[in-house]
Amino acid sequence: MAGVSGVGGSVLRRSVAGATAVVLVVEAAVLGFVHLVLGRTTENQSMSIAGADPDVMSKATYALGAGMALFLLACAVFLALAAARDRAPGAFARVLLVSAAVTHGLLGALVVGLVGWGAFAVMMLILCLLVLSLTLYAAKGAAGTAQTAGGPAEGSGGPPGGSGGPGGFDGPGGGPEVRDAAPGHPLAEFGDFGRLGEVKPTSP
């Protein structure tokens, strides 16, 4: 996943995040409608479980449906924003999306016996989309951090022949460095005549 970058990576991230947002909106609508029907049925039939008040049960069903729908819609909004900006969700959005993924995993395990394998497959599909959306944007963030850390430090490079290089300016004030040369013969400028008076040690 870390190698997903460039234009192709951006299209893939946005497509997955957008598709996940659409699926979550549809799921929110379906769950809201199902809980609405259950609440109305409980209220009209005066249904009760273990002696519970039918009015309380119907209101609890409405509240549960509304809460689940709002939760899924919030996740869809964060994913839609991530797809529009091609930017990883924030910390709160990531916590919300991870919670949604965990919830779908638990619901998938529960609906196998209650509804069937078809519902399980739908829950696992949504779970995979959520995990893939989080993974793609996490890989993008890790690749961007590595590129920034591995890039050249600002002001550290210089043109060839700059400070510290061959022909560079290492002297005070940026000027050329002045090095002391070994002194020559004091009469060297007079040619061979100057060397006539050179004193040489004699052997004992």
Short mmCIF file of C-alpha atoms in Angstrom, two decimals, residues 2-3 8 11-12 17-18 23 29 33 35 48 62 65 70-71 79 88 95 100 111 122 125 128 139 157 159 171 203:
data_model
loop_
_atom_site.label_atom_id
_atom_site.label_comp_id
_atom_site.label_asym_id
_atom_site.label_seq_id
_atom_site.Cartn_x
_atom_site.Cartn_y
_atom_site.Cartn_z
CA ALA A 2 2.91 2.33 0.67
CA GLY A 3 3.73 2.34 -3.03
CA GLY A 8 -3.33 6.63 -10.02
CA VAL A 11 -7.89 8.24 -8.13
CA LEU A 12 -7.92 4.94 -6.23
CA ALA A 17 -13.60 6.65 -0.12
CA GLY A 18 -16.46 7.93 -2.31
CA VAL A 23 -22.65 2.61 0.68
CA ALA A 29 -31.33 4.83 5.03
CA PHE A 33 -36.39 2.59 7.61
CA HIS A 35 -36.23 0.61 12.76
CA SER A 48 -44.13 -6.22 24.84
CA TYR A 62 -36.90 4.85 17.05
CA GLY A 65 -32.56 3.56 14.45
CA LEU A 70 -26.68 9.43 12.28
CA PHE A 71 -23.54 7.46 13.11
CA LEU A 79 -15.24 9.90 3.91
CA ALA A 88 -6.50 11.68 5.29
CA VAL A 95 -11.70 6.94 15.54
CA ALA A 100 -17.74 1.69 12.34
CA VAL A 111 -26.49 -11.66 11.41
CA VAL A 122 -22.93 -7.28 2.92
CA LEU A 125 -18.13 -5.86 2.12
CA CYS A 128 -13.54 -4.19 3.75
CA ALA A 139 -0.17 4.68 3.36
CA GLY A 157 23.34 22.07 -0.09
CA PRO A 159 26.69 24.67 -5.70
CA GLY A 171 38.31 32.44 4.35
CA SER A 203 82.29 18.39 5.82
#
